């Protein structure tokens, strides 16, 4: 069955802690993994998504354990984890569950912060890349396009995204708990990722006084700083620049820590112990987790921000329930489309088989009755056609009548069995 | 008079329970009710102190009952004054239990009117007594702020946001509270010691006689002085300031009661 061929294999914030996720981060390079997954035997279609919180492969493949295991091995290659650990930290969804999952991811119901808007853009990019490299086929094309429209429908029909629910919003909320009124405070952005930009925008809306952008390439820092009416700096200046900052948002692509506990201790004396809020949204992490042990330093990584999100989840939970219902509804529609895709070839095949049989029997009969006139031959032929049509009428109705997808699937299998469509014999074994 | 005091105590207790329930379920109507009960208690407590003043003929800070009751009244007034100027979310839920606790101590202390010994019959009694207890009241507010700070910071540091983070104000607001209360409490404490010293000169002919209460007042003063000094020179703020506010208040309580209980001296209250 087509639905069973769809599977989704990956790691997200719910299945694996940040320590595991950072080991398998693909640092923004989605092309290489995509090409390599495409080459895995049994894989018909694929799409590869890598964000801060998830690494995920969407597959259309024969549901065979070997293909799935090969994809999982590829994802965890270099993480140093055993196969059993890789299985423990990852999730695998197939068939209807996979369809549901894709829709939930697109509408950010599976995100750390419900309703955060970035994930849809990231999924669209992943789809575009897969399409450009001919990794998608009719099923993924339809599934992903559908997931975008489901996300749009959820955004318009529920208010899940309206209360600015994103990681950056959570960060702003936390900043207010630590620093009180944010008016006039200084924020330092290390790295210029999309999330950091968004957080800076939120902070500016709260009246933040100054934005300083520190980036490895100064040009990018200058451009971004201009957008926020702020100052640019190079990443090498990070520590001295921290002396004046109240909030640091770090999202560099650095594979190593950019700020250690030992860098900060003398700086706190220089700051007269003025508190500082460090937000590490990079995976792998930029900031030494030990920084949080120092007085007046509050360090939150991306997983920690989840806690803030939990606090005010109540309202959005209700909207999320509505959104989940939309997802279920759309998943059923997609399954119906898949089944129709399967129904059409079955109907065509059944008609073709019946017609072949009819023609074979007709020619045998006509050969045994040489005295028939052309008119009589025509009547016999017409009768055989009508007989086949009448015989097939009820099976066709039976096939199309089922309301529920699982009934349709059962009927389809039954019909194929009854008419021997999967046996490879042409039914011409009669006496 | 006893019934009046019991009524005041009951009102404080009612306000405290309401404020605590409100702290748990965040019910705004209960918040207004707690405020009303506290206002009534404060008014009635003032009446009680005036009645006692006229009955005894001196400011009611001479016995243990009077001093603690006056301390509770000062704390109420300090809280209301602070509340009028600043808004600190759910501050009442921490201050009101302390007021009620003080009132409970006063309730179980002998409330009979005492005859003042000749040394205490001076106009310095209301000046020194009231200033010292008012200083204690503001230092008690700083203590409550310190406790709130540590609870809030614990949740933020441990990244387990939930009960307190939702109910307590920002760390910045709590640190400001600490600073505001100290900036009133510390000068009052200094003034209390100075007036006490002047009174001692008048009563016993010497400014300072190393009485245990005097020594402990000095220790308390040194704790707060070092705290303020460190705050402005090396930035001992926030967590350290909160801990110091708690330590300082422990010294205040010891000066108020511990000295009387364990060390005696000229300040030992009658009754």
Short mmCIF file of N, CA and C in Angstrom, two decimals, chain A residues 97-194:
data_model
loop_
_atom_site.label_atom_id
_atom_site.label_comp_id
_atom_site.label_asym_id
_atom_site.label_seq_id
_atom_site.Cartn_x
_atom_site.Cartn_y
_atom_site.Cartn_z
N UNK A 97 0.59 7.79 10.57
CA UNK A 97 1.30 8.53 11.63
C UNK A 97 2.35 9.46 11.03
N UNK A 98 2.98 9.00 9.94
CA UNK A 98 4.00 9.84 9.29
C UNK A 98 3.34 11.06 8.63
N UNK A 99 2.19 10.83 8.01
CA UNK A 99 1.47 11.94 7.36
C UNK A 99 1.07 12.97 8.42
N UNK A 100 0.51 12.47 9.52
CA UNK A 100 0.14 13.33 10.63
C UNK A 100 1.35 14.12 11.12
N UNK A 101 2.46 13.44 11.25
CA UNK A 101 3.68 14.06 11.77
C UNK A 101 4.13 15.22 10.87
N UNK A 102 4.13 14.99 9.56
CA UNK A 102 4.58 16.04 8.63
C UNK A 102 3.68 17.27 8.76
N UNK A 103 2.38 17.02 8.85
CA UNK A 103 1.44 18.15 8.99
C UNK A 103 1.68 18.88 10.31
N UNK A 104 1.95 18.11 11.36
CA UNK A 104 2.17 18.73 12.68
C UNK A 104 3.48 19.54 12.69
N UNK A 105 4.49 19.01 12.01
CA UNK A 105 5.76 19.74 11.95
C UNK A 105 5.56 21.06 11.20
N UNK A 106 4.89 20.97 10.05
CA UNK A 106 4.71 22.18 9.23
C UNK A 106 3.92 23.24 9.98
N UNK A 107 2.93 22.81 10.77
CA UNK A 107 2.12 23.82 11.47
C UNK A 107 2.69 24.12 12.86
N UNK A 108 3.91 23.65 13.11
CA UNK A 108 4.65 23.89 14.35
C UNK A 108 3.93 23.38 15.59
N UNK A 109 3.13 22.33 15.42
CA UNK A 109 2.51 21.71 16.60
C UNK A 109 3.51 20.76 17.26
N UNK A 110 4.56 20.43 16.52
CA UNK A 110 5.57 19.53 17.06
C UNK A 110 6.78 20.32 17.53
N UNK A 111 6.68 21.65 17.46
CA UNK A 111 7.83 22.48 17.81
C UNK A 111 7.92 22.67 19.31
N UNK A 112 9.09 23.09 19.73
CA UNK A 112 9.30 23.36 21.13
C UNK A 112 8.36 24.48 21.59
N UNK A 113 8.22 25.49 20.76
CA UNK A 113 7.29 26.57 21.06
C UNK A 113 6.15 26.44 20.06
N UNK A 114 4.97 26.11 20.59
CA UNK A 114 3.81 25.93 19.72
C UNK A 114 3.55 27.18 18.90
N UNK A 115 3.35 27.01 17.62
CA UNK A 115 2.97 28.14 16.79
C UNK A 115 4.12 28.99 16.30
N UNK A 116 5.37 28.58 16.59
CA UNK A 116 6.49 29.41 16.12
C UNK A 116 6.57 29.33 14.59
N UNK A 117 6.82 30.45 13.95
CA UNK A 117 6.66 30.49 12.50
C UNK A 117 7.86 29.98 11.69
N UNK A 118 9.04 29.89 12.29
CA UNK A 118 10.24 29.58 11.48
C UNK A 118 10.20 28.22 10.80
N UNK A 119 9.64 27.24 11.47
CA UNK A 119 9.74 25.87 10.99
C UNK A 119 9.14 25.70 9.59
N UNK A 120 8.07 26.45 9.30
CA UNK A 120 7.44 26.31 7.98
C UNK A 120 8.42 26.73 6.89
N UNK A 121 9.12 27.83 7.12
CA UNK A 121 10.11 28.30 6.15
C UNK A 121 11.22 27.27 5.97
N UNK A 122 11.65 26.68 7.08
CA UNK A 122 12.72 25.69 7.00
C UNK A 122 12.27 24.45 6.23
N UNK A 123 11.02 24.06 6.44
CA UNK A 123 10.50 22.89 5.73
C UNK A 123 10.37 23.20 4.23
N UNK A 124 9.95 24.42 3.93
CA UNK A 124 9.83 24.82 2.52
C UNK A 124 11.20 24.79 1.84
N UNK A 125 12.21 25.27 2.56
CA UNK A 125 13.58 25.24 2.00
C UNK A 125 14.02 23.80 1.74
N UNK A 126 13.72 22.92 2.71
CA UNK A 126 14.11 21.51 2.57
C UNK A 126 13.42 20.89 1.35
N UNK A 127 12.15 21.24 1.18
CA UNK A 127 11.39 20.71 0.04
C UNK A 127 11.95 21.21 -1.28
N UNK A 128 12.26 22.52 -1.30
CA UNK A 128 12.80 23.12 -2.53
C UNK A 128 14.11 22.42 -2.92
N UNK A 129 14.96 22.20 -1.92
CA UNK A 129 16.24 21.54 -2.18
C UNK A 129 16.02 20.12 -2.71
N UNK A 130 15.09 19.41 -2.09
CA UNK A 130 14.83 18.02 -2.50
C UNK A 130 14.27 18.00 -3.93
N UNK A 131 13.45 19.00 -4.23
CA UNK A 131 12.84 19.05 -5.57
C UNK A 131 13.90 19.36 -6.62
N UNK A 132 14.75 20.33 -6.29
CA UNK A 132 15.81 20.72 -7.23
C UNK A 132 16.74 19.55 -7.54
N UNK A 133 16.94 18.68 -6.57
CA UNK A 133 17.85 17.55 -6.78
C UNK A 133 17.10 16.26 -7.07
N UNK A 134 15.87 16.43 -7.51
CA UNK A 134 15.04 15.31 -7.98
C UNK A 134 14.95 14.18 -6.95
N UNK A 135 14.85 14.57 -5.68
CA UNK A 135 14.70 13.55 -4.64
C UNK A 135 13.22 13.30 -4.34
N UNK A 136 12.37 14.23 -4.76
CA UNK A 136 10.95 14.03 -4.48
C UNK A 136 10.26 13.42 -5.70
N UNK A 137 9.13 12.74 -5.45
CA UNK A 137 8.31 12.18 -6.51
C UNK A 137 6.88 12.62 -6.28
N UNK A 138 5.91 11.98 -6.91
CA UNK A 138 4.52 12.45 -6.78
C UNK A 138 4.00 12.44 -5.34
N UNK A 139 4.43 11.45 -4.55
CA UNK A 139 3.86 11.34 -3.20
C UNK A 139 4.39 12.44 -2.28
N UNK A 140 5.69 12.59 -2.22
CA UNK A 140 6.26 13.64 -1.34
C UNK A 140 5.87 15.02 -1.84
N UNK A 141 5.81 15.16 -3.16
CA UNK A 141 5.42 16.45 -3.72
C UNK A 141 4.04 16.83 -3.19
N UNK A 142 3.14 15.89 -3.28
CA UNK A 142 1.77 16.15 -2.83
C UNK A 142 1.72 16.33 -1.31
N UNK A 143 2.45 15.44 -0.59
CA UNK A 143 2.41 15.47 0.88
C UNK A 143 2.95 16.80 1.42
N UNK A 144 4.07 17.24 0.88
CA UNK A 144 4.68 18.47 1.40
C UNK A 144 3.87 19.70 1.00
N UNK A 145 3.39 19.72 -0.27
CA UNK A 145 2.55 20.86 -0.67
C UNK A 145 1.34 20.94 0.23
N UNK A 146 0.79 19.75 0.51
CA UNK A 146 -0.40 19.71 1.37
C UNK A 146 -0.05 20.22 2.77
N UNK A 147 1.14 19.84 3.26
CA UNK A 147 1.52 20.25 4.62
C UNK A 147 1.60 21.78 4.71
N UNK A 148 2.02 22.43 3.63
CA UNK A 148 2.08 23.90 3.66
C UNK A 148 0.68 24.51 3.72
N UNK A 149 -0.24 23.89 2.98
CA UNK A 149 -1.60 24.46 3.01
C UNK A 149 -2.28 24.16 4.35
N UNK A 150 -1.93 23.01 4.96
CA UNK A 150 -2.49 22.70 6.29
C UNK A 150 -1.98 23.74 7.29
N UNK A 151 -0.68 24.05 7.21
CA UNK A 151 -0.11 25.04 8.12
C UNK A 151 -0.79 26.39 7.96
N UNK A 152 -1.07 26.73 6.71
CA UNK A 152 -1.72 28.01 6.43
C UNK A 152 -3.14 28.01 7.00
N UNK A 153 -3.82 26.88 6.80
CA UNK A 153 -5.19 26.78 7.29
C UNK A 153 -5.21 26.92 8.82
N UNK A 154 -4.27 26.27 9.48
CA UNK A 154 -4.21 26.33 10.95
C UNK A 154 -3.91 27.76 11.41
N UNK A 155 -3.03 28.42 10.71
CA UNK A 155 -2.68 29.79 11.05
C UNK A 155 -3.87 30.73 10.93
N UNK A 156 -4.71 30.49 9.90
CA UNK A 156 -5.84 31.40 9.72
C UNK A 156 -7.04 31.01 10.60
N UNK A 157 -7.22 29.71 10.82
CA UNK A 157 -8.42 29.28 11.56
C UNK A 157 -8.24 29.23 13.07
N UNK A 158 -6.99 29.20 13.53
CA UNK A 158 -6.79 29.21 14.99
C UNK A 158 -5.88 30.41 15.31
N UNK A 159 -5.79 30.73 16.59
CA UNK A 159 -4.92 31.87 16.93
C UNK A 159 -3.62 31.36 17.56
N UNK A 160 -3.22 30.19 17.10
CA UNK A 160 -2.03 29.59 17.72
C UNK A 160 -0.76 30.42 17.53
N UNK A 161 -0.66 31.10 16.41
CA UNK A 161 0.56 31.87 16.18
C UNK A 161 0.42 33.34 16.56
N UNK A 162 -0.78 33.72 17.00
CA UNK A 162 -1.02 35.17 17.15
C UNK A 162 -0.36 35.76 18.38
N UNK A 163 -0.15 34.95 19.41
CA UNK A 163 0.43 35.55 20.61
C UNK A 163 1.95 35.50 20.57
N UNK A 164 2.49 35.63 19.39
CA UNK A 164 3.95 35.71 19.20
C UNK A 164 4.68 34.63 19.97
N UNK A 165 4.25 33.41 19.74
CA UNK A 165 4.81 32.32 20.52
C UNK A 165 6.02 31.73 19.82
N UNK A 166 7.15 32.19 20.18
CA UNK A 166 8.36 31.63 19.59
C UNK A 166 9.40 31.57 20.69
N UNK A 167 10.48 30.91 20.37
CA UNK A 167 11.59 30.82 21.32
C UNK A 167 12.03 32.22 21.72
N UNK A 168 12.05 33.13 20.74
CA UNK A 168 12.51 34.48 21.04
C UNK A 168 11.54 35.19 21.98
N UNK A 169 10.26 34.89 21.81
CA UNK A 169 9.28 35.50 22.70
C UNK A 169 9.49 35.00 24.13
N UNK A 170 9.75 33.69 24.22
CA UNK A 170 10.02 33.10 25.53
C UNK A 170 11.26 33.76 26.15
N UNK A 171 12.25 34.02 25.32
CA UNK A 171 13.48 34.65 25.80
C UNK A 171 13.21 36.05 26.33
N UNK A 172 12.35 36.77 25.62
CA UNK A 172 12.01 38.14 26.05
C UNK A 172 11.31 38.10 27.41
N UNK A 173 10.40 37.15 27.53
CA UNK A 173 9.66 37.02 28.78
C UNK A 173 10.60 36.75 29.95
N UNK A 174 11.56 35.90 29.71
CA UNK A 174 12.52 35.55 30.75
C UNK A 174 13.42 36.74 31.07
N UNK A 175 13.80 37.47 30.03
CA UNK A 175 14.64 38.66 30.23
C UNK A 175 13.94 39.63 31.17
N UNK A 176 12.64 39.75 31.03
CA UNK A 176 11.88 40.66 31.89
C UNK A 176 11.85 40.15 33.33
N UNK A 177 11.83 38.84 33.50
CA UNK A 177 11.85 38.27 34.86
C UNK A 177 13.18 38.56 35.54
N UNK A 178 14.24 38.58 34.75
CA UNK A 178 15.57 38.77 35.34
C UNK A 178 15.92 40.25 35.45
N UNK A 179 15.67 40.99 34.36
CA UNK A 179 16.16 42.38 34.30
C UNK A 179 15.06 43.41 34.55
N UNK A 180 13.83 42.95 34.72
CA UNK A 180 12.73 43.90 34.93
C UNK A 180 12.41 44.61 33.63
N UNK A 181 12.27 45.94 33.73
CA UNK A 181 11.96 46.74 32.56
C UNK A 181 13.15 46.70 31.59
N UNK A 182 12.87 46.42 30.31
CA UNK A 182 13.98 46.26 29.37
C UNK A 182 14.38 47.58 28.70
N UNK A 183 13.66 48.64 29.03
CA UNK A 183 13.96 49.93 28.41
C UNK A 183 15.40 50.34 28.68
N UNK A 184 16.08 50.69 27.61
CA UNK A 184 17.44 51.20 27.76
C UNK A 184 18.52 50.14 27.93
N UNK A 185 18.13 48.88 27.98
CA UNK A 185 19.13 47.82 28.14
C UNK A 185 19.84 47.57 26.80
N UNK A 186 21.01 46.92 26.89
CA UNK A 186 21.79 46.64 25.68
C UNK A 186 21.79 45.15 25.38
N UNK A 187 21.53 44.82 24.13
CA UNK A 187 21.57 43.41 23.74
C UNK A 187 22.71 43.19 22.75
N UNK A 188 23.42 42.10 22.96
CA UNK A 188 24.54 41.76 22.08
C UNK A 188 24.17 40.48 21.33
N UNK A 189 24.20 40.55 20.01
CA UNK A 189 23.93 39.35 19.20
C UNK A 189 25.26 38.77 18.75
N UNK A 190 25.52 37.53 19.09
CA UNK A 190 26.74 36.87 18.60
C UNK A 190 26.29 35.92 17.50
N UNK A 191 26.76 36.16 16.29
CA UNK A 191 26.26 35.38 15.16
C UNK A 191 24.99 36.03 14.66
N UNK A 192 24.66 35.77 13.43
CA UNK A 192 23.53 36.50 12.86
C UNK A 192 22.50 35.55 12.27
N UNK A 193 22.12 34.57 13.04
CA UNK A 193 21.12 33.60 12.58
C UNK A 193 19.72 34.20 12.57
N UNK A 194 18.81 33.45 11.97
CA UNK A 194 17.44 33.94 11.82
C UNK A 194 16.76 34.11 13.18
#
